[in-house]
Amino acid sequence: MSNARATHLSRRGILAAGGALGLGAVLAACGDDDAKSGGSDSTKAADAKSKSGPWTFKDDRGTTVKLDRTPANIVAFTGVAAALFDYGIEVKGVFGPTTTKDGKADVQAGDMDVTKLTVLGNEWGQFNIEKYAALAPDVLISTMFDATGTLWYVPEESKDKILKLAPSVGVSVYDRQMPQSLARMYALAESLGADTKSARIAEAKKKFETAAERLRKAAKARPEIKVLAGSASQDIFYVSGSNLSIDLEYFKALGVNIVEPSAKALKASGGWFENLSWENVDKYPADIIIMDDRTATIQPADITEATWKKLPAVKAGQVIARTPEAILSYDKCTPIIERLAEAIEKAKKVA
């Protein structure tokens, strides 16, 4: 979502995942291939289950979707599709950041082969309704970044037409901790036929729990280490508060010393962030900076502002990636936890 677009999106615009607006670059046009993404043994289980029925799932809006059989034609937000892929569930189409300008997989596409995906829209506001209808969707699935059930990346202006074509399921990533959203995606995948009792998935869950304990111990051993969550655009540097975002809420619960923006600034943004000019980027001292890794934000290596380069954490090389829109599988969330744990364990006190 660009800065220009953010100015007239009101509530929807504010709810950029992780509280970071000002996405300075837009993504490339979507691919048109209709082939499905690669499968796994778990997919066979889903195929078998789809021939039976019925299927019922109560989503995080409190909406219960009932179908005669398990959905076979699934369309999902890219990050949701990537999570389901990790559980062996294939989708027919995706919408949201899927490919970069050079045609490679966006960070939110996970392990999916983006050349084999039907992409309905690669940028904010894009959703090809005709192509969506042609897929004969059984269900549409997305995440939600507010309390009112707004489906992420389903355009507000065309949502009524889109949602008439198939039932929808929303998984909340708003004002809760990461394990809660992980559990909901796990339950959804299981309902769709994933073999959640497999050794592979059990091991992935165990690794996540081990990583969480490592972060808890690191935070307890180094309470003096201040961690700031930032996101960069051309004109503004955004500092996220620890409330509302599933990763930051969880980090704080594990004991991480998160730098908090002013209450007044947070209120102005709906609780998500404070926007700073680059001249004021040093407002909050930090020992570690975790930076928004989404493709549409400016990455640390590309920031040329002198005030940024003078920050103690930057000079000390204590800047790591943050994933505000985590792919909700245990396999993908474990590295997020491990990365921060390692950074805290090794950090020098520089703030």
PDB file of C-alpha atoms in Angstrom, residues 34-157:
ATOM      1  CA  ASP A  34      -3.773 -21.423 -13.902  1.00  0.00           C
ATOM      2  CA  ALA A  35      -1.760 -24.420 -12.705  1.00  0.00           C
ATOM      3  CA  LYS A  36      -1.883 -25.413  -9.067  1.00  0.00           C
ATOM      4  CA  SER A  37       1.029 -25.236  -6.665  1.00  0.00           C
ATOM      5  CA  GLY A  38       3.055 -28.305  -5.794  1.00  0.00           C
ATOM      6  CA  GLY A  39       1.513 -30.866  -3.488  1.00  0.00           C
ATOM      7  CA  SER A  40       2.478 -33.384  -0.849  1.00  0.00           C
ATOM      8  CA  ASP A  41       1.271 -36.567   0.774  1.00  0.00           C
ATOM      9  CA  SER A  42      -0.994 -34.483   3.004  1.00  0.00           C
ATOM     10  CA  THR A  43      -2.721 -33.157  -0.116  1.00  0.00           C
ATOM     11  CA  LYS A  44      -3.819 -36.684  -0.964  1.00  0.00           C
ATOM     12  CA  ALA A  45      -5.567 -36.834   2.391  1.00  0.00           C
ATOM     13  CA  ALA A  46      -7.312 -33.570   1.606  1.00  0.00           C
ATOM     14  CA  ASP A  47      -8.372 -34.869  -1.818  1.00  0.00           C
ATOM     15  CA  ALA A  48      -9.808 -37.984  -0.249  1.00  0.00           C
ATOM     16  CA  LYS A  49     -11.650 -36.009   2.385  1.00  0.00           C
ATOM     17  CA  SER A  50     -13.086 -33.618  -0.204  1.00  0.00           C
ATOM     18  CA  LYS A  51     -15.046 -36.489  -1.681  1.00  0.00           C
ATOM     19  CA  SER A  52     -16.859 -36.954   1.569  1.00  0.00           C
ATOM     20  CA  GLY A  53     -18.726 -34.460   3.681  1.00  0.00           C
ATOM     21  CA  PRO A  54     -20.161 -32.338   5.067  1.00  0.00           C
ATOM     22  CA  TRP A  55     -17.696 -29.606   6.042  1.00  0.00           C
ATOM     23  CA  THR A  56     -18.197 -27.056   8.822  1.00  0.00           C
ATOM     24  CA  PHE A  57     -15.834 -24.415  10.159  1.00  0.00           C
ATOM     25  CA  LYS A  58     -16.478 -21.548  12.571  1.00  0.00           C
ATOM     26  CA  ASP A  59     -14.130 -18.675  11.799  1.00  0.00           C
ATOM     27  CA  ASP A  60     -12.853 -15.815  13.968  1.00  0.00           C
ATOM     28  CA  ARG A  61     -15.793 -13.587  13.054  1.00  0.00           C
ATOM     29  CA  GLY A  62     -18.046 -16.133  14.689  1.00  0.00           C
ATOM     30  CA  THR A  63     -19.346 -17.096  11.246  1.00  0.00           C
ATOM     31  CA  THR A  64     -19.963 -20.778  10.663  1.00  0.00           C
ATOM     32  CA  VAL A  65     -19.478 -21.944   7.092  1.00  0.00           C
ATOM     33  CA  LYS A  66     -21.278 -25.141   6.134  1.00  0.00           C
ATOM     34  CA  LEU A  67     -20.722 -26.989   2.861  1.00  0.00           C
ATOM     35  CA  ASP A  68     -21.837 -30.351   1.546  1.00  0.00           C
ATOM     36  CA  ARG A  69     -18.219 -31.460   1.311  1.00  0.00           C
ATOM     37  CA  THR A  70     -14.729 -30.280   2.186  1.00  0.00           C
ATOM     38  CA  PRO A  71     -13.721 -27.375  -0.086  1.00  0.00           C
ATOM     39  CA  ALA A  72     -11.670 -28.395  -3.095  1.00  0.00           C
ATOM     40  CA  ASN A  73     -11.530 -25.062  -4.918  1.00  0.00           C
ATOM     41  CA  ILE A  74      -9.919 -22.787  -2.337  1.00  0.00           C
ATOM     42  CA  VAL A  75      -8.967 -19.163  -2.993  1.00  0.00           C
ATOM     43  CA  ALA A  76      -6.907 -17.452  -0.321  1.00  0.00           C
ATOM     44  CA  PHE A  77      -4.822 -14.440   0.590  1.00  0.00           C
ATOM     45  CA  THR A  78      -1.253 -15.272  -0.370  1.00  0.00           C
ATOM     46  CA  GLY A  79       0.047 -15.617   3.189  1.00  0.00           C
ATOM     47  CA  VAL A  80      -2.852 -17.905   4.104  1.00  0.00           C
ATOM     48  CA  ALA A  81      -2.243 -20.005   1.006  1.00  0.00           C
ATOM     49  CA  ALA A  82       1.432 -20.301   1.975  1.00  0.00           C
ATOM     50  CA  ALA A  83       0.485 -21.507   5.454  1.00  0.00           C
ATOM     51  CA  LEU A  84      -1.959 -24.061   4.073  1.00  0.00           C
ATOM     52  CA  PHE A  85       0.720 -25.201   1.624  1.00  0.00           C
ATOM     53  CA  ASP A  86       2.965 -26.026   4.583  1.00  0.00           C
ATOM     54  CA  TYR A  87       0.164 -28.281   5.829  1.00  0.00           C
ATOM     55  CA  GLY A  88      -0.206 -29.933   2.432  1.00  0.00           C
ATOM     56  CA  ILE A  89      -3.330 -28.081   1.313  1.00  0.00           C
ATOM     57  CA  GLU A  90      -3.354 -26.652  -2.213  1.00  0.00           C
ATOM     58  CA  VAL A  91      -5.325 -23.611  -3.319  1.00  0.00           C
ATOM     59  CA  LYS A  92      -6.745 -22.755  -6.738  1.00  0.00           C
ATOM     60  CA  GLY A  93      -6.038 -19.037  -6.587  1.00  0.00           C
ATOM     61  CA  VAL A  94      -4.398 -16.344  -4.486  1.00  0.00           C
ATOM     62  CA  PHE A  95      -4.671 -12.598  -3.963  1.00  0.00           C
ATOM     63  CA  GLY A  96      -2.152 -10.314  -2.297  1.00  0.00           C
ATOM     64  CA  PRO A  97       1.630  -9.902  -2.612  1.00  0.00           C
ATOM     65  CA  THR A  98       2.730 -12.985  -4.554  1.00  0.00           C
ATOM     66  CA  THR A  99       5.464 -11.952  -7.001  1.00  0.00           C
ATOM     67  CA  THR A 100       8.079  -9.221  -6.938  1.00  0.00           C
ATOM     68  CA  LYS A 101       8.960  -6.890  -9.806  1.00  0.00           C
ATOM     69  CA  ASP A 102      11.437  -9.436 -11.166  1.00  0.00           C
ATOM     70  CA  GLY A 103       8.868 -12.218 -11.098  1.00  0.00           C
ATOM     71  CA  LYS A 104      10.293 -14.006  -8.085  1.00  0.00           C
ATOM     72  CA  ALA A 105       8.282 -15.160  -5.089  1.00  0.00           C
ATOM     73  CA  ASP A 106       7.296 -12.469  -2.628  1.00  0.00           C
ATOM     74  CA  VAL A 107       8.296 -13.126   0.979  1.00  0.00           C
ATOM     75  CA  GLN A 108       4.642 -13.755   1.775  1.00  0.00           C
ATOM     76  CA  ALA A 109       4.416 -16.585  -0.777  1.00  0.00           C
ATOM     77  CA  GLY A 110       6.529 -18.903   1.362  1.00  0.00           C
ATOM     78  CA  ASP A 111       7.463 -22.157  -0.354  1.00  0.00           C
ATOM     79  CA  MET A 112       4.762 -22.018  -3.021  1.00  0.00           C
ATOM     80  CA  ASP A 113       5.799 -22.137  -6.675  1.00  0.00           C
ATOM     81  CA  VAL A 114       4.428 -18.766  -7.776  1.00  0.00           C
ATOM     82  CA  THR A 115       4.733 -19.700 -11.457  1.00  0.00           C
ATOM     83  CA  LYS A 116       1.983 -22.268 -10.918  1.00  0.00           C
ATOM     84  CA  LEU A 117      -0.475 -20.020  -9.100  1.00  0.00           C
ATOM     85  CA  THR A 118      -3.537 -18.232 -10.457  1.00  0.00           C
ATOM     86  CA  VAL A 119      -3.026 -14.725  -9.089  1.00  0.00           C
ATOM     87  CA  LEU A 120      -6.185 -12.644  -8.849  1.00  0.00           C
ATOM     88  CA  GLY A 121      -4.381  -9.507  -7.724  1.00  0.00           C
ATOM     89  CA  ASN A 122      -0.824  -8.787  -6.694  1.00  0.00           C
ATOM     90  CA  GLU A 123      -1.269  -5.286  -5.306  1.00  0.00           C
ATOM     91  CA  TRP A 124      -3.528  -3.561  -2.802  1.00  0.00           C
ATOM     92  CA  GLY A 125      -6.920  -2.925  -4.417  1.00  0.00           C
ATOM     93  CA  GLN A 126      -6.487  -5.503  -7.157  1.00  0.00           C
ATOM     94  CA  PHE A 127      -8.886  -8.464  -7.364  1.00  0.00           C
ATOM     95  CA  ASN A 128      -9.960  -9.942 -10.707  1.00  0.00           C
ATOM     96  CA  ILE A 129     -13.566 -10.920 -10.051  1.00  0.00           C
ATOM     97  CA  GLU A 130     -14.048 -12.555 -13.448  1.00  0.00           C
ATOM     98  CA  LYS A 131     -11.030 -14.773 -12.966  1.00  0.00           C
ATOM     99  CA  TYR A 132     -12.192 -15.545  -9.430  1.00  0.00           C
ATOM    100  CA  ALA A 133     -15.630 -16.625 -10.673  1.00  0.00           C
ATOM    101  CA  ALA A 134     -14.038 -18.814 -13.333  1.00  0.00           C
ATOM    102  CA  LEU A 135     -12.277 -20.792 -10.603  1.00  0.00           C
ATOM    103  CA  ALA A 136     -15.698 -21.830  -9.250  1.00  0.00           C
ATOM    104  CA  PRO A 137     -14.508 -21.199  -5.685  1.00  0.00           C
ATOM    105  CA  ASP A 138     -15.867 -23.234  -2.791  1.00  0.00           C
ATOM    106  CA  VAL A 139     -14.464 -20.846  -0.189  1.00  0.00           C
ATOM    107  CA  LEU A 140     -12.395 -17.671   0.131  1.00  0.00           C
ATOM    108  CA  ILE A 141      -9.982 -17.403   3.071  1.00  0.00           C
ATOM    109  CA  SER A 142      -8.082 -14.397   4.386  1.00  0.00           C
ATOM    110  CA  THR A 143      -6.666 -12.921   7.557  1.00  0.00           C
ATOM    111  CA  MET A 144      -8.229 -10.043   9.499  1.00  0.00           C
ATOM    112  CA  PHE A 145      -6.437  -7.042  11.025  1.00  0.00           C
ATOM    113  CA  ASP A 146      -9.369  -5.448  12.802  1.00  0.00           C
ATOM    114  CA  ALA A 147     -12.135  -6.333  15.225  1.00  0.00           C
ATOM    115  CA  THR A 148     -14.928  -5.906  12.687  1.00  0.00           C
ATOM    116  CA  GLY A 149     -14.063  -8.802  10.394  1.00  0.00           C
ATOM    117  CA  THR A 150     -12.563  -6.974   7.425  1.00  0.00           C
ATOM    118  CA  LEU A 151     -10.977  -9.572   5.146  1.00  0.00           C
ATOM    119  CA  TRP A 152      -7.413  -8.560   4.337  1.00  0.00           C
ATOM    120  CA  TYR A 153      -6.780  -7.591   0.697  1.00  0.00           C
ATOM    121  CA  VAL A 154     -10.412  -8.047  -0.330  1.00  0.00           C
ATOM    122  CA  PRO A 155     -11.094  -4.610  -1.875  1.00  0.00           C
ATOM    123  CA  GLU A 156     -13.700  -2.619  -0.007  1.00  0.00           C
ATOM    124  CA  GLU A 157     -15.262  -1.276  -3.192  1.00  0.00           C
TER     125      GLU A 157
END
